[in-house]
PDB file of C-alpha atoms in Angstrom:
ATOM      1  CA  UNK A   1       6.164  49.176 204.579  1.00 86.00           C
ATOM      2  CA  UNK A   2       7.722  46.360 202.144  1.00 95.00           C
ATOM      3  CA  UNK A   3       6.117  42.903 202.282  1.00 98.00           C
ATOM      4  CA  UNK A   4       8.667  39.856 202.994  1.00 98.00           C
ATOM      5  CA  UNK A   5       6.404  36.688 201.705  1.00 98.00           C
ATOM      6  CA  UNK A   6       8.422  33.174 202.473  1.00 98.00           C
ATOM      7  CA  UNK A   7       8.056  29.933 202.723  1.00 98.00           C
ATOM      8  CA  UNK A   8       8.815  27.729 206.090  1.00 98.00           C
ATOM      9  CA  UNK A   9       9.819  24.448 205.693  1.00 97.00           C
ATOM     10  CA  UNK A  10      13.129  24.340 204.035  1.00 96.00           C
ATOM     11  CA  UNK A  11      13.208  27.846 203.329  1.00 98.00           C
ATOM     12  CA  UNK A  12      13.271  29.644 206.531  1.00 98.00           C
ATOM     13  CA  UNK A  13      13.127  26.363 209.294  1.00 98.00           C
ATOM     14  CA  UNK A  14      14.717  23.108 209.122  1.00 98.00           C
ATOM     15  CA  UNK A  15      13.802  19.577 210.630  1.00 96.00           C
ATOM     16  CA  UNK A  16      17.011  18.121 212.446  1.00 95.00           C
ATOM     17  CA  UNK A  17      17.169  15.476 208.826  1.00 93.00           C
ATOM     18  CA  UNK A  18      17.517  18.502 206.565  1.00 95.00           C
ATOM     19  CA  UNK A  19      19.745  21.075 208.889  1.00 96.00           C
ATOM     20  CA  UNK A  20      22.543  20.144 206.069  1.00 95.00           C
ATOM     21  CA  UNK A  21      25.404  20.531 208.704  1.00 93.00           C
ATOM     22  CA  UNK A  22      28.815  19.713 206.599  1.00 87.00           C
ATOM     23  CA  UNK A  23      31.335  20.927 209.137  1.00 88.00           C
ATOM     24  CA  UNK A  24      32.425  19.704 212.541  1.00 91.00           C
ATOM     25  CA  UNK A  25      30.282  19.784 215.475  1.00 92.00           C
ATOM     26  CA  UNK A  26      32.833  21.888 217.607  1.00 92.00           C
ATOM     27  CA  UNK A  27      31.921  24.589 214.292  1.00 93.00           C
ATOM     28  CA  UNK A  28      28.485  24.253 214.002  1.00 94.00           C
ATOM     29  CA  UNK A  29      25.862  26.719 214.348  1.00 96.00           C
ATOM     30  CA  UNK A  30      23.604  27.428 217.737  1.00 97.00           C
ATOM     31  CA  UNK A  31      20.069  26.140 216.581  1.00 98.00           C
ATOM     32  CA  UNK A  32      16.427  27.875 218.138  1.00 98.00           C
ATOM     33  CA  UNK A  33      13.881  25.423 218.516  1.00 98.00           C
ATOM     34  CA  UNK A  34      10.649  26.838 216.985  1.00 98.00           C
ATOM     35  CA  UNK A  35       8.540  23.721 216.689  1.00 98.00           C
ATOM     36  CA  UNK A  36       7.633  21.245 218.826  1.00 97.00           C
ATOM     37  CA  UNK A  37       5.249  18.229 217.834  1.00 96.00           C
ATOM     38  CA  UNK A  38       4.126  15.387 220.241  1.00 96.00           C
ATOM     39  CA  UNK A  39       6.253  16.986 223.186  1.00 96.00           C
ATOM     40  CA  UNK A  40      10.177  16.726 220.650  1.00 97.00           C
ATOM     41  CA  UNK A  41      11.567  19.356 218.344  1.00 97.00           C
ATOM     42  CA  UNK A  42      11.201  19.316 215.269  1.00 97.00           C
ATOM     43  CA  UNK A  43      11.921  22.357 213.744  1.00 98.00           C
ATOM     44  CA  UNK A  44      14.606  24.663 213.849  1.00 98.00           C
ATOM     45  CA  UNK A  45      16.750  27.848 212.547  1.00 98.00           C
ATOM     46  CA  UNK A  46      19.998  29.010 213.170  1.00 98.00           C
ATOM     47  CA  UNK A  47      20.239  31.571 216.478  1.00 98.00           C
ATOM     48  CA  UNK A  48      21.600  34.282 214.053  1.00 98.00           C
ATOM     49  CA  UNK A  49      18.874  33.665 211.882  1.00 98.00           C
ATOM     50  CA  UNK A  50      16.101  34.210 214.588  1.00 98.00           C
ATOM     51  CA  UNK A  51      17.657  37.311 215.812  1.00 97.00           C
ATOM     52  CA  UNK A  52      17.957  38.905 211.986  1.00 97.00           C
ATOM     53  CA  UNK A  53      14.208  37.735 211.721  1.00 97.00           C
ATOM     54  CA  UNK A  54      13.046  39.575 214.907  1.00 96.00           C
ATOM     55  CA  UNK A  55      14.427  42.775 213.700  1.00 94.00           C
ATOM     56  CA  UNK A  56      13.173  41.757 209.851  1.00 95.00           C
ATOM     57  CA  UNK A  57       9.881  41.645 211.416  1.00 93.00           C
ATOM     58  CA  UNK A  58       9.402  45.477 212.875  1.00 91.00           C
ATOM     59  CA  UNK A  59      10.512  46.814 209.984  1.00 90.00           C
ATOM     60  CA  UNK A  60       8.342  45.041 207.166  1.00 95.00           C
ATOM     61  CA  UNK A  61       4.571  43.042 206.588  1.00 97.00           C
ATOM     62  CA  UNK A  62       6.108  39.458 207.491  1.00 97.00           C
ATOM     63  CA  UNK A  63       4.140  36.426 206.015  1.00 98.00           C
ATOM     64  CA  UNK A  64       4.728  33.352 206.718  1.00 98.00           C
ATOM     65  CA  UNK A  65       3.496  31.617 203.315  1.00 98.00           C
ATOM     66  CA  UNK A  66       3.251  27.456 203.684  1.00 97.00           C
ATOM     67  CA  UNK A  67       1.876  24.804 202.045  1.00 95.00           C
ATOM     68  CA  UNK A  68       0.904  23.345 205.724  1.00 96.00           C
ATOM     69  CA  UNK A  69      -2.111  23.538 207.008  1.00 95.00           C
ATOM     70  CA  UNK A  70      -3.435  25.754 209.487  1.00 96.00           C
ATOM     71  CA  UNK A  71      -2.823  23.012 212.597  1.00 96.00           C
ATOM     72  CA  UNK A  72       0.232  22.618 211.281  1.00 96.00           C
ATOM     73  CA  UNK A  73       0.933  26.104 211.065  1.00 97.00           C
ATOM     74  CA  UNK A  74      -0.196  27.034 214.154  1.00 96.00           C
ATOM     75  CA  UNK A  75       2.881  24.973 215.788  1.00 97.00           C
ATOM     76  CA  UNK A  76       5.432  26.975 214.721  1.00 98.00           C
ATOM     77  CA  UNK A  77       6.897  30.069 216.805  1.00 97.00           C
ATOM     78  CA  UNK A  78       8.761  32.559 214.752  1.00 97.00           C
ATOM     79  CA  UNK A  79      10.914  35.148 216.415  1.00 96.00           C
ATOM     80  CA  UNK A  80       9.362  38.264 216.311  1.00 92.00           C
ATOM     81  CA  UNK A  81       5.873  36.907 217.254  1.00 92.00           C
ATOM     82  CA  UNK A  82       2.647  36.165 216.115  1.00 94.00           C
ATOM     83  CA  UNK A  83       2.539  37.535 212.451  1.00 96.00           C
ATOM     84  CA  UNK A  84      -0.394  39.597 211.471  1.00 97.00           C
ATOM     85  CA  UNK A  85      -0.958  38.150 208.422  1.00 98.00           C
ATOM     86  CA  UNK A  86      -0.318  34.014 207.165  1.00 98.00           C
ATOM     87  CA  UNK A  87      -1.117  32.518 204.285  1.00 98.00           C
ATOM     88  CA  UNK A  88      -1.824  28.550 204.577  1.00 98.00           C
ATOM     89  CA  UNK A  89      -2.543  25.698 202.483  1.00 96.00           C
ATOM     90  CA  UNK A  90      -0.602  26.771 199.900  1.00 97.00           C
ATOM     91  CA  UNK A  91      -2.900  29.845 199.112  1.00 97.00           C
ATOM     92  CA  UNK A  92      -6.268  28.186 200.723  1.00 97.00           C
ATOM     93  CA  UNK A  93      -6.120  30.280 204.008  1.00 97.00           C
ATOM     94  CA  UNK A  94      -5.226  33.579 204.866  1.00 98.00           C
ATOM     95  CA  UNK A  95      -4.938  33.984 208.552  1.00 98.00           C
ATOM     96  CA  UNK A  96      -6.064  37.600 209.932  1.00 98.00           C
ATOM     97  CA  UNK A  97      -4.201  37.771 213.384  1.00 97.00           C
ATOM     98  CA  UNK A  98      -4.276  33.882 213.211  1.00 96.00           C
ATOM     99  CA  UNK A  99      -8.119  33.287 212.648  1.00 96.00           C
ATOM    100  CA  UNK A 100      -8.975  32.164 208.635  1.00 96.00           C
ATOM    101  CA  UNK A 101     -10.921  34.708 206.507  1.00 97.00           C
ATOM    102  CA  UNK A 102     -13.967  33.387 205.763  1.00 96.00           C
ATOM    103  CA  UNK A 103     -14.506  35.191 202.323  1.00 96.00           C
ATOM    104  CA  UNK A 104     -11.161  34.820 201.369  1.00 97.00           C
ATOM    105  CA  UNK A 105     -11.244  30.975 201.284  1.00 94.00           C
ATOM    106  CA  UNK A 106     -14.861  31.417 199.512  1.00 95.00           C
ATOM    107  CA  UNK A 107     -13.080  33.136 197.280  1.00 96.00           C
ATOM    108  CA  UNK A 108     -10.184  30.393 196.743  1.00 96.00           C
ATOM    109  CA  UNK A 109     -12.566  27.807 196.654  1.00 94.00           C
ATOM    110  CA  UNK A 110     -14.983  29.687 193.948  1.00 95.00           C
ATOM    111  CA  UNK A 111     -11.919  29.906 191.842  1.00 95.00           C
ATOM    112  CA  UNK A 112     -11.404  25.702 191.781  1.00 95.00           C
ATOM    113  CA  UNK A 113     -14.348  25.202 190.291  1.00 93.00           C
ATOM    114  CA  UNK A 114     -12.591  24.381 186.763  1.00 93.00           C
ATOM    115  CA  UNK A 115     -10.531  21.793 188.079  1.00 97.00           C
ATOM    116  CA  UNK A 116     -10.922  18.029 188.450  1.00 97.00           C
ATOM    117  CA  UNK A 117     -12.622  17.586 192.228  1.00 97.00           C
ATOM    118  CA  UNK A 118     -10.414  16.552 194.560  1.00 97.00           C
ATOM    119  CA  UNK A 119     -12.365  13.152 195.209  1.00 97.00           C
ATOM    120  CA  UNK A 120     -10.952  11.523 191.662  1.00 97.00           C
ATOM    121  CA  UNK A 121      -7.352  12.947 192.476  1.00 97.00           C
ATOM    122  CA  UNK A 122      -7.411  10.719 196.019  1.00 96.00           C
ATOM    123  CA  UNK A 123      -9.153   8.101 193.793  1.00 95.00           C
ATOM    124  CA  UNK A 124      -6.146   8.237 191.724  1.00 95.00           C
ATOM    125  CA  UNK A 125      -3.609   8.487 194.252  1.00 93.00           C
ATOM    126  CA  UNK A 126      -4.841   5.668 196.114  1.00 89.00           C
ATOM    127  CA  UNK A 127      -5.152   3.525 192.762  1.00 87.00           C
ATOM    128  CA  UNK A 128      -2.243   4.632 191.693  1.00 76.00           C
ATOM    129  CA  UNK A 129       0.132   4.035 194.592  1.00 74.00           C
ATOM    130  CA  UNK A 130      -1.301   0.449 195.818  1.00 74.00           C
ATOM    131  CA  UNK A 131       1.181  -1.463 194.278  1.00 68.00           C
ATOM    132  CA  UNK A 132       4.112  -0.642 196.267  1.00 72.00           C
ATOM    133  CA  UNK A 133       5.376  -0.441 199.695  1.00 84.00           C
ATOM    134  CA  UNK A 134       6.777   3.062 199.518  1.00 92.00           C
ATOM    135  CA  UNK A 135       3.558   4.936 200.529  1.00 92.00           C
ATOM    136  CA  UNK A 136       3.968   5.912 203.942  1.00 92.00           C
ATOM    137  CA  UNK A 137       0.740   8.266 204.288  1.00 91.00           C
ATOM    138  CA  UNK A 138      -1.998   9.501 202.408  1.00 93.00           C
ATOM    139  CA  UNK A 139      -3.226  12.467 203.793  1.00 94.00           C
ATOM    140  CA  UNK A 140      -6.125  15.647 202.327  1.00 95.00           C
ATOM    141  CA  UNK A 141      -4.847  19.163 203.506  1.00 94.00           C
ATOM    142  CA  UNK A 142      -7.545  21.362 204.641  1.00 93.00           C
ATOM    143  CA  UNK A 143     -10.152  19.716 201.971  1.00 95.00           C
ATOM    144  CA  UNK A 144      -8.286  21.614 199.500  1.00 96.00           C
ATOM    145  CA  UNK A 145      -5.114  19.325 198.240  1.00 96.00           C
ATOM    146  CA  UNK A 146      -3.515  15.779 198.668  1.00 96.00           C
ATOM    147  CA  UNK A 147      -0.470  14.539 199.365  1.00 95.00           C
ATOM    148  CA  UNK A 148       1.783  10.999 200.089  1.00 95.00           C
ATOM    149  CA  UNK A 149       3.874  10.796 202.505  1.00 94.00           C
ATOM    150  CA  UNK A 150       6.700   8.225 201.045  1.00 94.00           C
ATOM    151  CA  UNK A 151       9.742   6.252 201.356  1.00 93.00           C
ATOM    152  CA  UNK A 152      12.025   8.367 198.613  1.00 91.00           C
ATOM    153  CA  UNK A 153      14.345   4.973 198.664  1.00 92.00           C
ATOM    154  CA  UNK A 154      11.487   3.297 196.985  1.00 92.00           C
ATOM    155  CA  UNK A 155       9.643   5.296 194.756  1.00 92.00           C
ATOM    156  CA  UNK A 156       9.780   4.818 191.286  1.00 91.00           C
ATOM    157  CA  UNK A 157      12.018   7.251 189.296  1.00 90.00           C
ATOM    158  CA  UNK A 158       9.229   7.686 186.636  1.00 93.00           C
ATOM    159  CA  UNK A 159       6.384   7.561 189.434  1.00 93.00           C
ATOM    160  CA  UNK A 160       6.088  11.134 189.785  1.00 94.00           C
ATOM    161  CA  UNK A 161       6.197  12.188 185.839  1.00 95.00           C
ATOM    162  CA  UNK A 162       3.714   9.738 185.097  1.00 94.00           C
ATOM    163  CA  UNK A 163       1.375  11.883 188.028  1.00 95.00           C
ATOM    164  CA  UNK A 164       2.472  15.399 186.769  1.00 96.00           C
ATOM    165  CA  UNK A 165       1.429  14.022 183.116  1.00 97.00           C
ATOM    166  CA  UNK A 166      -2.381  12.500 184.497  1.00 97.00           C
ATOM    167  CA  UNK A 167      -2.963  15.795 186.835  1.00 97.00           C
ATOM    168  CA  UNK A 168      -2.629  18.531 184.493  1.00 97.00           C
ATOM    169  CA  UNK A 169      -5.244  17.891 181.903  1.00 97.00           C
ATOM    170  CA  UNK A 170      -7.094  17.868 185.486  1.00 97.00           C
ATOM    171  CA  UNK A 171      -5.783  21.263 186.216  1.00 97.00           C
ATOM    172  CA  UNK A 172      -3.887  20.104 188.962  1.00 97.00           C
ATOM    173  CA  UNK A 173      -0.430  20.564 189.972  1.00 95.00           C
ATOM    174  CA  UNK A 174       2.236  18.033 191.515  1.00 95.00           C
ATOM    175  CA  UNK A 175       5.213  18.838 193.752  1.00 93.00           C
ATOM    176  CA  UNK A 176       8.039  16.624 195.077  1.00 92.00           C
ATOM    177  CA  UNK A 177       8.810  18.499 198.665  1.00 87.00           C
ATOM    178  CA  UNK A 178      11.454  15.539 200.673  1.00 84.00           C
ATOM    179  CA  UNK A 179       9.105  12.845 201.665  1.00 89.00           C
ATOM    180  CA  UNK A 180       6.104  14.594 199.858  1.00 92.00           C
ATOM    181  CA  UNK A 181       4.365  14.386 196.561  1.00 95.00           C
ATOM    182  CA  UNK A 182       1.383  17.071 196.641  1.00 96.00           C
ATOM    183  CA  UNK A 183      -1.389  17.640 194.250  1.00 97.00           C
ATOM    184  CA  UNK A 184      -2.513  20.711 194.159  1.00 97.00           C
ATOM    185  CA  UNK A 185      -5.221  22.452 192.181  1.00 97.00           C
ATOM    186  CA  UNK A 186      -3.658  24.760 190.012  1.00 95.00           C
ATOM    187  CA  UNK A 187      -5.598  28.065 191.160  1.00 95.00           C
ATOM    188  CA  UNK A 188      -4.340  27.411 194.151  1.00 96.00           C
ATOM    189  CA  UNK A 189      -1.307  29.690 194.585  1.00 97.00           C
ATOM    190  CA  UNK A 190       0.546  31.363 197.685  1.00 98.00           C
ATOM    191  CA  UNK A 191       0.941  34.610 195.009  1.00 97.00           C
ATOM    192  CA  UNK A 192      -2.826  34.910 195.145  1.00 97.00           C
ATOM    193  CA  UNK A 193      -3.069  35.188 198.905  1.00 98.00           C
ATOM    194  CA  UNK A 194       0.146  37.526 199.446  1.00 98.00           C
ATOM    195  CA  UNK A 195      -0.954  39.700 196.779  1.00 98.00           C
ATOM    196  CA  UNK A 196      -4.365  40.313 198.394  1.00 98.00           C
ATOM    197  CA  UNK A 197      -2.202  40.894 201.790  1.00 98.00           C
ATOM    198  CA  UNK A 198      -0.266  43.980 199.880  1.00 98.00           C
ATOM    199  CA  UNK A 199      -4.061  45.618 198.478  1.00 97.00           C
ATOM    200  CA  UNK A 200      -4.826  45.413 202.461  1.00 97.00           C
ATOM    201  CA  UNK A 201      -1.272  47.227 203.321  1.00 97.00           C
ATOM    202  CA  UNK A 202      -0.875  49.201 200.915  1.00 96.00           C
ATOM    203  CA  UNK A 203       2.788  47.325 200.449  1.00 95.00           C
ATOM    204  CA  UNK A 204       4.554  48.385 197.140  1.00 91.00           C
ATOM    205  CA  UNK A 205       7.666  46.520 197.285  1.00 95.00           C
ATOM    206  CA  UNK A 206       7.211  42.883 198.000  1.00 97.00           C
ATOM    207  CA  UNK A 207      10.427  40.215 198.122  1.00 97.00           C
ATOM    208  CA  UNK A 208      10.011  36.291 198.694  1.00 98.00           C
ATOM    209  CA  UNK A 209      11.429  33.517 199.176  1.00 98.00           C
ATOM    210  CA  UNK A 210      11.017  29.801 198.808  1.00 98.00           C
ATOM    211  CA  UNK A 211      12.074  26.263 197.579  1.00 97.00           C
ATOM    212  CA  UNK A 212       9.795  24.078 195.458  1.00 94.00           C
ATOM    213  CA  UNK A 213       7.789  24.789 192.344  1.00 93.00           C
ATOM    214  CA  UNK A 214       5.090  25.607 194.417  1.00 94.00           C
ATOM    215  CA  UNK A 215       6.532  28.471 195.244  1.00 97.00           C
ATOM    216  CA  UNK A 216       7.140  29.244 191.985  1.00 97.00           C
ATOM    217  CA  UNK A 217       4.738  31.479 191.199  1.00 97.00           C
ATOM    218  CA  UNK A 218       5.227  33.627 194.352  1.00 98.00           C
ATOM    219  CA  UNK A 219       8.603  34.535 193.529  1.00 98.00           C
ATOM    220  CA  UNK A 220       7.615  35.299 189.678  1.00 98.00           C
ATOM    221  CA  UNK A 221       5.078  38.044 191.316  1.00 97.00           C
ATOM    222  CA  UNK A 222       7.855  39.727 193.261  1.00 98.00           C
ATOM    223  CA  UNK A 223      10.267  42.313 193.016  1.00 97.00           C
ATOM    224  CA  UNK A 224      12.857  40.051 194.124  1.00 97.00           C
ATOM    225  CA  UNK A 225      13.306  36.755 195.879  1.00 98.00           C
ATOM    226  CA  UNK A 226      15.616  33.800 196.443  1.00 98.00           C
ATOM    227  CA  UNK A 227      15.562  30.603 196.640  1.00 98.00           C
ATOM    228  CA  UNK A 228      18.523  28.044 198.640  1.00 98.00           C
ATOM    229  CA  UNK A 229      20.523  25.646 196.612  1.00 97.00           C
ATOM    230  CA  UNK A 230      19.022  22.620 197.774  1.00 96.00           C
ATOM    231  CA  UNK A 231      15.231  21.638 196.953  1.00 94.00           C
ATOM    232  CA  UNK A 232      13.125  21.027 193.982  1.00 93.00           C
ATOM    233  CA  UNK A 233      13.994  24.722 192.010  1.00 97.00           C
ATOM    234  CA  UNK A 234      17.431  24.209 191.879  1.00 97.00           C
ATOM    235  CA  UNK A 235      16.943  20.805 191.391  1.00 94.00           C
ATOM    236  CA  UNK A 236      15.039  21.642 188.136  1.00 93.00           C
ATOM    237  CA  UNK A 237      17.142  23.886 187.073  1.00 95.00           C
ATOM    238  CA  UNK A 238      14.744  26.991 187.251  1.00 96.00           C
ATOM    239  CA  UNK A 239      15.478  30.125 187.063  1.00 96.00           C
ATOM    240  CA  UNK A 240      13.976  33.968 186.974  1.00 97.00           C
ATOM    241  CA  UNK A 241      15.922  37.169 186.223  1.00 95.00           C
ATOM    242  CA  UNK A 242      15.347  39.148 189.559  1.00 97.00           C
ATOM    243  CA  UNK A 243      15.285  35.804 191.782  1.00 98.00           C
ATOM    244  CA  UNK A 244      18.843  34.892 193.007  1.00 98.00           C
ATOM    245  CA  UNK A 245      19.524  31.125 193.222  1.00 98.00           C
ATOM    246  CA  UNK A 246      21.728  30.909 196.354  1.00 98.00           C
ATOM    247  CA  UNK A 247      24.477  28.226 196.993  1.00 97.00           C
ATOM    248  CA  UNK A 248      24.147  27.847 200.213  1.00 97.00           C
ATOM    249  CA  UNK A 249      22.234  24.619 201.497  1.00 97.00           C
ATOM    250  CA  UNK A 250      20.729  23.442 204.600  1.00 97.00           C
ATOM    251  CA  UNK A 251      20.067  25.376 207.985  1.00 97.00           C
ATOM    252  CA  UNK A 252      22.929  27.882 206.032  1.00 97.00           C
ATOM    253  CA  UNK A 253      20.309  28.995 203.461  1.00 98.00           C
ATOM    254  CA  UNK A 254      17.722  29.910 205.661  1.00 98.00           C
ATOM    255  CA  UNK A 255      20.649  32.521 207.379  1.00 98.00           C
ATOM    256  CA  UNK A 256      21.571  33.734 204.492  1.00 98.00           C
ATOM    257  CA  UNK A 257      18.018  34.157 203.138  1.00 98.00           C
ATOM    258  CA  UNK A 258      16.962  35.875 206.203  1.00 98.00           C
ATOM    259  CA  UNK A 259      20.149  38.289 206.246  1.00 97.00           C
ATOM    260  CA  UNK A 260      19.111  39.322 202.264  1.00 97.00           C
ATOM    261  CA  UNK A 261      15.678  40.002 203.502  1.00 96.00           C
ATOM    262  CA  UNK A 262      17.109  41.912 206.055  1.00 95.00           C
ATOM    263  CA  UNK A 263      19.307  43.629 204.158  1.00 94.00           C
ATOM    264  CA  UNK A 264      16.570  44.616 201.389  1.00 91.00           C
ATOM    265  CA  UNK A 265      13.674  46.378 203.362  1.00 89.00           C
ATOM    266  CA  UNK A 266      16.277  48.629 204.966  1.00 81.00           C
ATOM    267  CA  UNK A 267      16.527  50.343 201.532  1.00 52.00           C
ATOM    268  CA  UNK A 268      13.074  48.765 199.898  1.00 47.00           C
ATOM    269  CA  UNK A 269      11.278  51.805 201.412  1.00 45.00           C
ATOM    270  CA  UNK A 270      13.459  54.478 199.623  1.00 41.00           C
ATOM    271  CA  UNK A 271      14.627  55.342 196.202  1.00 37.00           C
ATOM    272  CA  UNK A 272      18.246  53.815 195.773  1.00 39.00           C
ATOM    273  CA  UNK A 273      19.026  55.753 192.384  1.00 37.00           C
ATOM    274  CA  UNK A 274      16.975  58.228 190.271  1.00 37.00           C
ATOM    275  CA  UNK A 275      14.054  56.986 188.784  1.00 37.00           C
ATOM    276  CA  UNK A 276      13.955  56.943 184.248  1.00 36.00           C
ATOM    277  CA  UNK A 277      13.790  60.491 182.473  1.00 38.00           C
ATOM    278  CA  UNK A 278      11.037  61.232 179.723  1.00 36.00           C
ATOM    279  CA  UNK A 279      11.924  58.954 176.959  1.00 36.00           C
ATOM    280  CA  UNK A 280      13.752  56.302 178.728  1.00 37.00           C
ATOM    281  CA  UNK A 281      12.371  52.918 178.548  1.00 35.00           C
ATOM    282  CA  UNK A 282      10.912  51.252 181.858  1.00 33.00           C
ATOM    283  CA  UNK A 283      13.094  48.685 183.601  1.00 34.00           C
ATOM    284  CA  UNK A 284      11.789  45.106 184.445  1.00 33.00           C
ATOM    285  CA  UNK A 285       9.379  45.924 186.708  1.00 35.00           C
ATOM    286  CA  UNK A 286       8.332  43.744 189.714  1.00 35.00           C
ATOM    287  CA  UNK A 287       4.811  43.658 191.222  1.00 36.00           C
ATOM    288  CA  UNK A 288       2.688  41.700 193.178  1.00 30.00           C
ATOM    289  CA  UNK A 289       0.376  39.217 192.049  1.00 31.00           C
ATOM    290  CA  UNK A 290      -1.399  36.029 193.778  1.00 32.00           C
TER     291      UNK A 290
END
């Protein structure tokens, strides 16, 4: 079976602030819950969207693949139930049938020994933000990352440069996601973890799909991906040649995302034209990494 890898929030769901409705209310789209937090809704996808995903879901490995941790993880309900495989943490956790693996996260953890510990990176955070009045939050994920939860109104264009330029000599990586700024060691990958979920499966074909440079590296291991028009990759300006940059924005995105997906691993499984003859060069190929 093909492996469908993507990312959550503003990739497949949507809080109400980033649905990115532009047309009239009498035209929008039905919207599924699939989070509640503190007894409200927070998160949601378009009805068509949860319906493509329930039938994306029996015909593929689905993994959910999030920077959140697992609490936070563990409050989202996809159609298509409980997925058999999740990857959490950005790469810290990979969930067997919603329980960590113990030797994968040795494993993770083993492989941060080269970086900076994450003790001077809150050090610097803290430092580094206590002048102004546009950290919300400082919060550790899982005792693996950081991140600042922030006022984007007030934060200082050159705020998060200056970071990126201090963390990497650390070998750590920073990410502007909405109203986060993570730090995150740079081992730390979702590719890692969804590549050790296709050894397990045996999956061949993998496609992905996400929306911030964290992701980055997830849809550079797979055969093909996409990411939505909003966010911090088409912000940047990045680009791969087997990852489609989609226009659509908002709630729309995660539709049309979905629907590709869809579309793919009814045809990933089986040969779509002949394959190269003796002496013909190899295509790009794709392939799993993480």
């Amino acid at each position: 079976m093909p492996l469908v890898a993507s990312d959550l929030d503003r990739t497949l769901i949507y809080s109400a602030a980033a649905l990115g409705l532009s047309m009239p209310d009498s035209e929008a789209p039905r919207l599924l819950c699939v989070e509640v937090y503190e007894g409200r809704p927070l998160s949601y996808m378009t009805e068509t969207a949860a319906g493509m995903l329930a039938e994306l879901t029996d015909r593929c490995v689905f993994v959910p693949t999030t920077t959140r941790t697992r609490e936070q993880y563990r409050r989202v309900r996809l159609p298509g139930g409980p997925a058999r495989y999740a990857v959490c943490a950005n790469g810290g956790h990979l969930l067997v049938d919603g329980e960590p693996d113990p030797d994968w996260n040795a494993q993770v953890r083993r492989g941060l020994a080269g970086c900076a510990p994450l003790e001077e990176v809150c050090a610097h955070l803290r430092g580094a933000s206590s002048e102004g009045e546009w950290v919300l939050k400082q919060r550790v994920a899982d005792e693996l990352f950081a991140y600042l939860v922030v006022d984007r109104s007030r934060l200082p264009q050159t705020w998060v440069k200056e970071l990126t330029a201090w963390a990497e000599p650390r070998g750590w990586t920073v990410s502007l996601q909405g109203r986060k700024i993570y730090a995150v060691p740079g081992p730390l990958t979702k590719s890692a973890a969804v590549a050790e979920v296709a050894r397990r499966t045996g999956a061949t074909y993998t496609c992905a799909a996400g929306d911030s440079l964290l992701d980055a590296d997830m849809l550079l291991a797979a055969d093909e991906g996409w990411f939505p028009g909003h966010g911090e990759l088409a912000g940047s300006g990045w680009s791969a040649g087997h990852i489609t940059a989609l226009s659509e924005r908002g709630v729309a995105a995660g539709e049309r995302i979905v629907r590709e997906m869809r579309e793919r691993t009814g045809t990933a499984s089986r040969p779509t034209a002949p394959g190269p003859g003796p002496g013909d060069a190899p295509g790009p190929g794709g392939g799993t990494e993480d």
